[in-house]
Every structure is written in C-alpha cells, then in structure tokens.
PDB file of C-alpha atoms and ligand atoms in Angstrom:
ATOM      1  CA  UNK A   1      -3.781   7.388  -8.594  1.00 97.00           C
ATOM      2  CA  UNK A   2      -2.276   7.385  -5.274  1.00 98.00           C
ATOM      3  CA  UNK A   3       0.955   5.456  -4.385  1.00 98.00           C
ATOM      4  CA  UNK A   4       1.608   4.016  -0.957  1.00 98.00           C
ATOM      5  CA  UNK A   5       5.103   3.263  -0.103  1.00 98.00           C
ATOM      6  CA  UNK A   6       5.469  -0.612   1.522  1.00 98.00           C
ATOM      7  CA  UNK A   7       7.352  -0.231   3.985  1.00 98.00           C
ATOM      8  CA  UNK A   8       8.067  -0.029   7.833  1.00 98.00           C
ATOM      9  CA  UNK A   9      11.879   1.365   7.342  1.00 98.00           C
ATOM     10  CA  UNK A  10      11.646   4.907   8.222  1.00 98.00           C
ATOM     11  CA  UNK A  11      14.917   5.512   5.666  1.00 98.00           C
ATOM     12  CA  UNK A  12      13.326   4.489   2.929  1.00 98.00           C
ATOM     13  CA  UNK A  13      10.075   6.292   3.998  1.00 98.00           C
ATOM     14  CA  UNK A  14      11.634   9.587   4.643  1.00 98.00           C
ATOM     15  CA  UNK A  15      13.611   9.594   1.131  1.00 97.00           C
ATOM     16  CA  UNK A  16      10.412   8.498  -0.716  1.00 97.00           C
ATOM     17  CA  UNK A  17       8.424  11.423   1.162  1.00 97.00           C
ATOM     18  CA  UNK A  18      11.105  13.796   0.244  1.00 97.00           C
ATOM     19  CA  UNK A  19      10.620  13.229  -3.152  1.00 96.00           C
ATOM     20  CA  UNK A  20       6.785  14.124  -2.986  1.00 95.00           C
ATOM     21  CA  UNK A  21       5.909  10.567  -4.785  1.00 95.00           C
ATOM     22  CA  UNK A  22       4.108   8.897  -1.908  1.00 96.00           C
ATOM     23  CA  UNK A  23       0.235   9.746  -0.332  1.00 98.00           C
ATOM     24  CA  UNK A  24       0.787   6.920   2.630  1.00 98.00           C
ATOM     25  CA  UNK A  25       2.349   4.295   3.901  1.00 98.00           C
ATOM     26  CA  UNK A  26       1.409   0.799   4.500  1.00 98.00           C
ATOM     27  CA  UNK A  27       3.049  -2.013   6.844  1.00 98.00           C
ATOM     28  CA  UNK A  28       2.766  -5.320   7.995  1.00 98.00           C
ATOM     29  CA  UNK A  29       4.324  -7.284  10.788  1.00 98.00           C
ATOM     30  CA  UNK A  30       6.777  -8.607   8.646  1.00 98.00           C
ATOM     31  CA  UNK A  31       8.049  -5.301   7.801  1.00 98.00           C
ATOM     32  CA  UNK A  32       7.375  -4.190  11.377  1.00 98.00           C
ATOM     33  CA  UNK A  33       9.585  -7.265  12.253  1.00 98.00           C
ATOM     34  CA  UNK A  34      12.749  -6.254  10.203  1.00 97.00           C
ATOM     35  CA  UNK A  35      13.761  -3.293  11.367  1.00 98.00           C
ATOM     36  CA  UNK A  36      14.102  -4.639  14.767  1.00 98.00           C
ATOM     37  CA  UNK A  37      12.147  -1.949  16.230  1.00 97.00           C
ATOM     38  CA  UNK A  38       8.699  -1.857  18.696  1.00 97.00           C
ATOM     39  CA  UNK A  39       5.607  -1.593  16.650  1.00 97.00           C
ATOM     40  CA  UNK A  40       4.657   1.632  18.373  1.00 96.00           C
ATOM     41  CA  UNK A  41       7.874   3.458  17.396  1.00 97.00           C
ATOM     42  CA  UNK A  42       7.988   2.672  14.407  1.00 98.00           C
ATOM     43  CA  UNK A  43       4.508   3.616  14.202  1.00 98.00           C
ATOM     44  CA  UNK A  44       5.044   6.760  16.202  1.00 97.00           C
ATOM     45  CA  UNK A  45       7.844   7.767  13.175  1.00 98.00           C
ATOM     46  CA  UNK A  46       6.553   7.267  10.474  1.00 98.00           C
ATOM     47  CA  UNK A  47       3.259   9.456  11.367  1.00 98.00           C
ATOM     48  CA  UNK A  48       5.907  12.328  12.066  1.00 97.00           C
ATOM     49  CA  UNK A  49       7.219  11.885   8.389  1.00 97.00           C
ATOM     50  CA  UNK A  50       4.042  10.944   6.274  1.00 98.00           C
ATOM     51  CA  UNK A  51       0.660  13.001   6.332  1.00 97.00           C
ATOM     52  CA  UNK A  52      -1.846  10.849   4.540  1.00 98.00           C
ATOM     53  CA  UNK A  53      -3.139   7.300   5.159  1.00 98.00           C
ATOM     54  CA  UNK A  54      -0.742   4.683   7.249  1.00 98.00           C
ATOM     55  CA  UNK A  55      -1.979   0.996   7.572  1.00 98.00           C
ATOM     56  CA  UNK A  56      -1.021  -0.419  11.305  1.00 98.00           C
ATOM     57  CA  UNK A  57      -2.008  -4.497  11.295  1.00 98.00           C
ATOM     58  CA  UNK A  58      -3.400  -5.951  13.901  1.00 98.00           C
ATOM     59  CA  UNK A  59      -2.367  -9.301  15.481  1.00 98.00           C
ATOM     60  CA  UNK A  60      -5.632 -10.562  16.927  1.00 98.00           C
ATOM     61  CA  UNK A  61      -7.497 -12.726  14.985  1.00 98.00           C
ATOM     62  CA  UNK A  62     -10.953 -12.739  16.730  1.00 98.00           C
ATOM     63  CA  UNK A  63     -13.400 -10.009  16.080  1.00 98.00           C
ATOM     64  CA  UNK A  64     -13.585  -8.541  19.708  1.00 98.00           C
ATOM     65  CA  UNK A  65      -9.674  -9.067  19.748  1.00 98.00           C
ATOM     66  CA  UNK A  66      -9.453  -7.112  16.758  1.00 98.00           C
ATOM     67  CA  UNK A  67     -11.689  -4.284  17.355  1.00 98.00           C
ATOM     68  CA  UNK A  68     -10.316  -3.378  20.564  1.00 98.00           C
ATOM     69  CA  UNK A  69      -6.866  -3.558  19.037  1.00 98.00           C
ATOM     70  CA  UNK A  70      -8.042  -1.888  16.578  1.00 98.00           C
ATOM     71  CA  UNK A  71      -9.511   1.152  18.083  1.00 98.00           C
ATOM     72  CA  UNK A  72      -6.035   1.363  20.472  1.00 98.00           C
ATOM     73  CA  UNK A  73      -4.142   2.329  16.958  1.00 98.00           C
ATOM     74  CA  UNK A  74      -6.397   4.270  15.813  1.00 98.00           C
ATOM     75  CA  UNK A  75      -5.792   6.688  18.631  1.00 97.00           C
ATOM     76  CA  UNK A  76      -2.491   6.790  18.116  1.00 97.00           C
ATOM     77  CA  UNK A  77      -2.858   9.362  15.480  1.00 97.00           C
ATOM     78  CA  UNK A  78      -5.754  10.303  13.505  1.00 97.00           C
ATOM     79  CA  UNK A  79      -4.068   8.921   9.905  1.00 98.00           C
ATOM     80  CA  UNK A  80      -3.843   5.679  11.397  1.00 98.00           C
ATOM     81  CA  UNK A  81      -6.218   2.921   9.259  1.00 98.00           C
ATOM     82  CA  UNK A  82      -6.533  -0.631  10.985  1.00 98.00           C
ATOM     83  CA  UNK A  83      -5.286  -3.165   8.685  1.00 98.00           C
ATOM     84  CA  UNK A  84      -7.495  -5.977   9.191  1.00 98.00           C
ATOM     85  CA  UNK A  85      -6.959  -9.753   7.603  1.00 98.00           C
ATOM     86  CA  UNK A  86      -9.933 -11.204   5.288  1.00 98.00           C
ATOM     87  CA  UNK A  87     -11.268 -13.808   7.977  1.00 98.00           C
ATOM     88  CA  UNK A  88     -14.780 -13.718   8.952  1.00 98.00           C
ATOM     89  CA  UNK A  89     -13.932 -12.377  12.521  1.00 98.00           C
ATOM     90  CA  UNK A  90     -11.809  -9.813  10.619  1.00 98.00           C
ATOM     91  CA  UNK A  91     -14.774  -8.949   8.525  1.00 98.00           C
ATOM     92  CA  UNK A  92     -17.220  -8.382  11.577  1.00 98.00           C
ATOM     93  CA  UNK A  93     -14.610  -6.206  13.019  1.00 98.00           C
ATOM     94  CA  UNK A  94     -14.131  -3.876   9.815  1.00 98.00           C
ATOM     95  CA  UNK A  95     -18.206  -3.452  10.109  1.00 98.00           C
ATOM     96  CA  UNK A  96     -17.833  -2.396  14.003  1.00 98.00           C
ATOM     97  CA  UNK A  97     -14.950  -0.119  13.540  1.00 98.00           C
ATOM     98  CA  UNK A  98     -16.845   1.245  10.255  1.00 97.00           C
ATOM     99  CA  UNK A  99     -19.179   1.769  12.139  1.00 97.00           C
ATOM    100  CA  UNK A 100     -17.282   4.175  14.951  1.00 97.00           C
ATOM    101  CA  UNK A 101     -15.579   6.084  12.073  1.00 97.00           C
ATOM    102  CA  UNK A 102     -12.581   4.013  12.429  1.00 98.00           C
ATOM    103  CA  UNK A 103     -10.863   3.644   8.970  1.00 98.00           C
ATOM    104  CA  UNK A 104      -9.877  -0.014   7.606  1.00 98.00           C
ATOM    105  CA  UNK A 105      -7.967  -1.812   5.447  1.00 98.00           C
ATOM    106  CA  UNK A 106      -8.286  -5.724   4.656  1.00 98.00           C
ATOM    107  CA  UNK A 107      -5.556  -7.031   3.923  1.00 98.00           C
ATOM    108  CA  UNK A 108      -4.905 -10.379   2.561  1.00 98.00           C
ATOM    109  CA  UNK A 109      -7.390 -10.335  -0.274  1.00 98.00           C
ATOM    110  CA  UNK A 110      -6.858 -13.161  -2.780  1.00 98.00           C
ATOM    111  CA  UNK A 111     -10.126 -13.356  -4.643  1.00 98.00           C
ATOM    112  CA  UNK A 112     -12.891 -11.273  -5.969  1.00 98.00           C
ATOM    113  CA  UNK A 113     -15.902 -12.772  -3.820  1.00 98.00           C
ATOM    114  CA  UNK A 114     -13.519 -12.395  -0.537  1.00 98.00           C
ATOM    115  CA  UNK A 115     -13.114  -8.366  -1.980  1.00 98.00           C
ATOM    116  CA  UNK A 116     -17.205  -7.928  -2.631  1.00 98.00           C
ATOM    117  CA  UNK A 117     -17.905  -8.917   1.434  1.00 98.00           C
ATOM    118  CA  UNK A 118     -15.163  -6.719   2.812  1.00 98.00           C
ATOM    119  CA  UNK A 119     -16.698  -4.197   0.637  1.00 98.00           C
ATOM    120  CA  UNK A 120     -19.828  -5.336   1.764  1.00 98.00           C
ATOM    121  CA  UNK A 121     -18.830  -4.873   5.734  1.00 98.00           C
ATOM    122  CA  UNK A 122     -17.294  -0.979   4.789  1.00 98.00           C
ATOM    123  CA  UNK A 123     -13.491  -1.593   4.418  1.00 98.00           C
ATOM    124  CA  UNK A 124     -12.472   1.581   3.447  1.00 98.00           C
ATOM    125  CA  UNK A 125      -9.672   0.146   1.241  1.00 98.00           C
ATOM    126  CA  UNK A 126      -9.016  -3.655  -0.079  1.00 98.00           C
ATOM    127  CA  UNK A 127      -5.399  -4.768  -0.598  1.00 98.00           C
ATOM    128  CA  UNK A 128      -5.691  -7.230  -3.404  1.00 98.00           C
ATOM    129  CA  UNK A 129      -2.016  -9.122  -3.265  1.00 98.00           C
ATOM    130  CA  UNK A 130      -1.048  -9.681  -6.714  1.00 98.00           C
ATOM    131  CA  UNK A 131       2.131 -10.241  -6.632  1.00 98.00           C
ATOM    132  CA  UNK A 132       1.906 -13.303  -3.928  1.00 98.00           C
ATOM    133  CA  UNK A 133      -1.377 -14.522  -6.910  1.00 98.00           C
ATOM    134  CA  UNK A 134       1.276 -14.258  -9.535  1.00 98.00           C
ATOM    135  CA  UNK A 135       3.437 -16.956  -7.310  1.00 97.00           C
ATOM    136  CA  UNK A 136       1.418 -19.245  -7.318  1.00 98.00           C
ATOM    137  CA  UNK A 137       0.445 -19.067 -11.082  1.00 98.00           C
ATOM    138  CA  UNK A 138      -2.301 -17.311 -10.914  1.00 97.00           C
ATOM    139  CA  UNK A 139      -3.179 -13.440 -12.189  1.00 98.00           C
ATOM    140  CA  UNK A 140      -3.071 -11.062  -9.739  1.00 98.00           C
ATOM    141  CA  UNK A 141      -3.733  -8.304 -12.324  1.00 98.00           C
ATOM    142  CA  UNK A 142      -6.706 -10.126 -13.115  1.00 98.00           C
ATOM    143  CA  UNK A 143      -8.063  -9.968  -9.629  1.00 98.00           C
ATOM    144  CA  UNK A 144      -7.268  -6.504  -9.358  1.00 98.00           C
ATOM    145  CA  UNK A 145      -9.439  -5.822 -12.437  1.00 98.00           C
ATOM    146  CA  UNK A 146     -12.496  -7.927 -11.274  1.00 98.00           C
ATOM    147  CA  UNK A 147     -12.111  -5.342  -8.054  1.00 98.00           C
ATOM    148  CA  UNK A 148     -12.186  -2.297  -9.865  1.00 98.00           C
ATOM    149  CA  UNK A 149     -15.172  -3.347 -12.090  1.00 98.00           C
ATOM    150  CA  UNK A 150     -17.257  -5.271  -9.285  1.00 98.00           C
ATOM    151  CA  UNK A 151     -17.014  -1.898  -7.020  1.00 98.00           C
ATOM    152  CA  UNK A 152     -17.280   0.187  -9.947  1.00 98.00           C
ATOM    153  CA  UNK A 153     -20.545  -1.133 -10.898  1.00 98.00           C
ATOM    154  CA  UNK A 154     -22.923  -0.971  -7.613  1.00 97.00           C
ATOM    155  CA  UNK A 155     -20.647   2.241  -6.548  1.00 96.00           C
ATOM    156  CA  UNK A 156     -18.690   0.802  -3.172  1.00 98.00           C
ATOM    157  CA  UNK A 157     -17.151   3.530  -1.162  1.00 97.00           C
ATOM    158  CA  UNK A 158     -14.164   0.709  -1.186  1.00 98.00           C
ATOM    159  CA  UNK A 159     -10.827   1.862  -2.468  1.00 98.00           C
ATOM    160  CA  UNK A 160      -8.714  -1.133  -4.641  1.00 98.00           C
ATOM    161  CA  UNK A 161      -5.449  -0.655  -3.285  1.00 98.00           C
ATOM    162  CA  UNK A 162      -2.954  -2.977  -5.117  1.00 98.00           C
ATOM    163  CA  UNK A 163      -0.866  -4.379  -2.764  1.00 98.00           C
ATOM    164  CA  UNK A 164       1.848  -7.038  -2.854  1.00 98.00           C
ATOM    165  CA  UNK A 165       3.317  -5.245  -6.086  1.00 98.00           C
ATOM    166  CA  UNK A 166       6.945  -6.765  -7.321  1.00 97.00           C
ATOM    167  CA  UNK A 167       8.004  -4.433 -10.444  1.00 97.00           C
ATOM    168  CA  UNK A 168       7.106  -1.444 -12.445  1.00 97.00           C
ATOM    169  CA  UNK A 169       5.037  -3.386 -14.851  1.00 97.00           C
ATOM    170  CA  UNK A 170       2.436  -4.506 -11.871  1.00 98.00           C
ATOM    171  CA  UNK A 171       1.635  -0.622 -10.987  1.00 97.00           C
ATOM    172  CA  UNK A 172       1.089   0.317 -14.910  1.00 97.00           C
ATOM    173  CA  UNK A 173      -0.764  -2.320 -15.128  1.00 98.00           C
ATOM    174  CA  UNK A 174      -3.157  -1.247 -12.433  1.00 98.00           C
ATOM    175  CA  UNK A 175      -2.723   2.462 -13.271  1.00 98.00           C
ATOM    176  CA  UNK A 176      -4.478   1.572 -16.562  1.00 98.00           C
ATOM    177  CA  UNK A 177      -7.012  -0.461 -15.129  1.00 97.00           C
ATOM    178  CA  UNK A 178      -8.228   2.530 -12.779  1.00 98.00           C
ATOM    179  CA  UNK A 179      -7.272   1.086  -8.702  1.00 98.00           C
ATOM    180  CA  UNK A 180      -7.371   3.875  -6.626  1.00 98.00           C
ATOM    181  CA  UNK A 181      -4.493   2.968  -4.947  1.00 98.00           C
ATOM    182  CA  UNK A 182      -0.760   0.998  -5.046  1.00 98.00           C
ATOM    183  CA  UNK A 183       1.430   0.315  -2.455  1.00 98.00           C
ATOM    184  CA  UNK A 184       4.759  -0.092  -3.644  1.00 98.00           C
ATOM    185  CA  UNK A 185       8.381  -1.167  -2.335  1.00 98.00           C
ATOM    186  CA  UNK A 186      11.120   1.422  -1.623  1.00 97.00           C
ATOM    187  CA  UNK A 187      13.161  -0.822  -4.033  1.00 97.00           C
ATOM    188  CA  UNK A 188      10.317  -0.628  -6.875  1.00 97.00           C
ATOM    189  CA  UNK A 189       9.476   3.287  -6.585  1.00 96.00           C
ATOM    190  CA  UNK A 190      13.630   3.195  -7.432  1.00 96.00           C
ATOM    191  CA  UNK A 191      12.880   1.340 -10.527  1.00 96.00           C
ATOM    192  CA  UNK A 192      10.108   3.038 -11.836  1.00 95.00           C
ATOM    193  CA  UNK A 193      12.221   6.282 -12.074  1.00 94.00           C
ATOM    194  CA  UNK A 194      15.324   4.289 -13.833  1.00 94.00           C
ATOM    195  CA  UNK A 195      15.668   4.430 -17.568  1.00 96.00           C
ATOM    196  CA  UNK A 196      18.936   4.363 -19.715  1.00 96.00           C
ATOM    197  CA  UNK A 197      18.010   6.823 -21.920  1.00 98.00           C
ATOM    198  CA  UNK A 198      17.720   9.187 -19.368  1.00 98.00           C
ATOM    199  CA  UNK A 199      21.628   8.122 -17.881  1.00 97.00           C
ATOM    200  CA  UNK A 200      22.961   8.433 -21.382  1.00 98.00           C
ATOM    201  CA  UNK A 201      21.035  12.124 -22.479  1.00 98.00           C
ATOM    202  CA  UNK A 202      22.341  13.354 -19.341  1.00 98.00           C
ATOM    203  CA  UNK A 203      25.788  12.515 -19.516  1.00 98.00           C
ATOM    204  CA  UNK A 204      25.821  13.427 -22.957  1.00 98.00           C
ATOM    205  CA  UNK A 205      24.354  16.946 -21.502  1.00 98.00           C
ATOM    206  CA  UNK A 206      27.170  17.792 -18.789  1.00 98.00           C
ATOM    207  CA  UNK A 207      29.791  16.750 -21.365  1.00 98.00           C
ATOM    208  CA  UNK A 208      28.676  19.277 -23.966  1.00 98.00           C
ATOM    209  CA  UNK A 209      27.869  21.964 -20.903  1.00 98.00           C
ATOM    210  CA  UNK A 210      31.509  21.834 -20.274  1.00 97.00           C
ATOM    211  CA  UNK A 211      32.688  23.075 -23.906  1.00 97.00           C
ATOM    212  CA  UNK A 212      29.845  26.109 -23.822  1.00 97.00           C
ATOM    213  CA  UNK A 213      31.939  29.301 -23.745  1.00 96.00           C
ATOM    214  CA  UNK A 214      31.921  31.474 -20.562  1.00 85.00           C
TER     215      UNK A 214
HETATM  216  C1  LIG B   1       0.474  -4.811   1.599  1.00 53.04           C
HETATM  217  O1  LIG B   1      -0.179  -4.162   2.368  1.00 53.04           O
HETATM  218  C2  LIG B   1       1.506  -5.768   1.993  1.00 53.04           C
HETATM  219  O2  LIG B   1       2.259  -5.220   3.039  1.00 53.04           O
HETATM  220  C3  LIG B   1       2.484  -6.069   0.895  1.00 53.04           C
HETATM  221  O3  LIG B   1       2.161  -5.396  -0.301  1.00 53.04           O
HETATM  222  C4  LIG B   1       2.827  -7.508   0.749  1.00 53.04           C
HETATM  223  O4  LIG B   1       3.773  -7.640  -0.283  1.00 53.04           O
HETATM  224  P1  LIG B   1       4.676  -8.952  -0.485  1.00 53.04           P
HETATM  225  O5  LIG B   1       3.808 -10.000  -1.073  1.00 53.04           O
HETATM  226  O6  LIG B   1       5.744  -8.508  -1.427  1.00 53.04           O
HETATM  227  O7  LIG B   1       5.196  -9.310   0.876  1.00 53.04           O
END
C-alpha cells in the first residue's frame, strides 16, 4: 500500500519524508490556503522534498478551464498529477489530459457510480472521501470497498486512493480491504506510530540499561 501525506505544510512534509513513510503528497486549496503561501511555492517545495506522486487542484470548473490549467501544472514538474473535481466538465477534462499523458486525480468522490465514470474517463487515481461520508452518517469505508471491488472486477487502470482519512482505524480499514492508496494527515501518520506499550517497554529499557555493569 502506498501512503500519501495530506498536506500542503512543507514542515510536516519534510519530517514525514524523513522518516521514509510517505510515496506522495496530496493538497487541496484549503491546505494550499493555510499556510499563507502562493500555490506555486508551495508547489515548487514540496516537489524539492517528495519524489513520487503530488496532487496540485485546479480551480476552474469548466472542462477547457480545467485542461488548460491543468496542463500549466503539469509542467511544473513531471510528478505533478492534476487533481480534478467529480463534475461532468471535470470528467471530460480527466479524458483530454488522459489522453496527452497528463496524470489525474478526481477528487471529491462520494459514491461508487460517480468512481466507475471517472474510471471510465482514465483518472489515474480516485480519492474516495470517507471521512467527510462518515459525517454525514454514512460509510465511507463502505464506499471505499465498492471501489476496490467494482475496479477490481473489469481490471481499471484506476488507483482507489482513500482520501479524507480522520484516524488510524480508517487506513487499516482500507489496508485490509486492498486500496492502492491513502492519503493521510501529518497529525494521523503521528498516531499510527503511538502505542503505550511501546512508551512503557522503553522506559522500562533505559532504566535497566543504566544498572548494566561497565
Ligand atoms: C484529499 O485529497 C483531500 O485533500 C483530503 O483527504 C480531504 O480531507 P478532509 O475531509 O479531512 O478535509
């Protein structure tokens, strides 16, 4: 499995790398939009720090709109994928840029029939966002299992990347059920290393390594 770290803070990005967990990165404006940096910069970083797949979202929201914007972050660096929203003009687009090469990922997936047409129109990954299903009472694991068996069964090229995950449980969860991908907060890859077992054994070590003769 790979894991994506969710996130536009180049601090938490550059720890997370250093640690050899993360294969990508993914943003969104709202991330973009707290650290109070230009897009492009914080772009521009984050490709210096991360060599693998890193998810730029466009702002346009018509499909010539989008492919052009598209195609201008795309040649920013060759890691870049387009993160494209599940409209219909965002679904032409991801078929265009498939098209040229250009690598996608549509975002804002909140149902299994909206993940079979972006599948459909080449996305190279879909971001189911299970955590933002869960809010509203729904099962986002669920949906992320209907991906994984609907592309698993006529063979999509389409890569279920769980997205919107909120605790340790979530990526597991989809571990187990086979998505290629997770994208995961700096705060959650924290979590997933915690355990109190581990903080007791290893004060209980250095304690007893300080009474070994010599
Ligand atoms: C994924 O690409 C999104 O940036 C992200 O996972 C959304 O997560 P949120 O629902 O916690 O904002």
């Amino acid at each position: 499995m790979k894991i994506f770290i969710d996130s536009a803070d180049i601090g938490e990005i550059r720890e997370a790398a250093e640690m050899g967990v993360i294969d990508g990165v993914t943003t969104n404006p709202s991330l973009v939009a707290k650290t109070g940096r230009k897009f492009e910069e914080v772009l521009q970083d984050i490709c210096d720090v991360v060599d693998g797949p890193i998810s730029a979202e466009v702002i346009a929201t018509d499909a010539e709109g989008i492919v052009a914007e598209g195609k201008k972050l795309a040649a920013m660096h060759p890691n870049i994928v387009v993160k494209v929203p599940l409209i219909a003009d965002g679904i032409k687009a991801v078929r265009a840029l498939s098209q040229e090469g250009i690598k996608t990922n549509v975002t804002l997936c909140f149902s299994a029939p909206q993940g079979l047409l972006a599948a459909k129109a080449g996305a190279t990954y879909i971001s189911p966002f299970l955590g933002r299903v869960d809010d509203i009472g729904g099962d986002g694991l669920e949906l992320v299992a209907q991906l994984v068996t609907i592309y698993g069964n006529y063979d999509f090229d389409t890569e279920v990347l769980a997205a919107s995950i909120r605790h340790p449980v979530h990526l597991v969860r989809c571990a187990e059920m086979g998505a290629d991908v997770a994208t995961i907060p700096h705060k959650v890859i924290l979590q997933l290393l915690k355990h109190p077992l581990t903080d007791i054994g290893l004060e209980r070590f250095l304690e007893d390594a300080k009474k070994i003769p010599g």
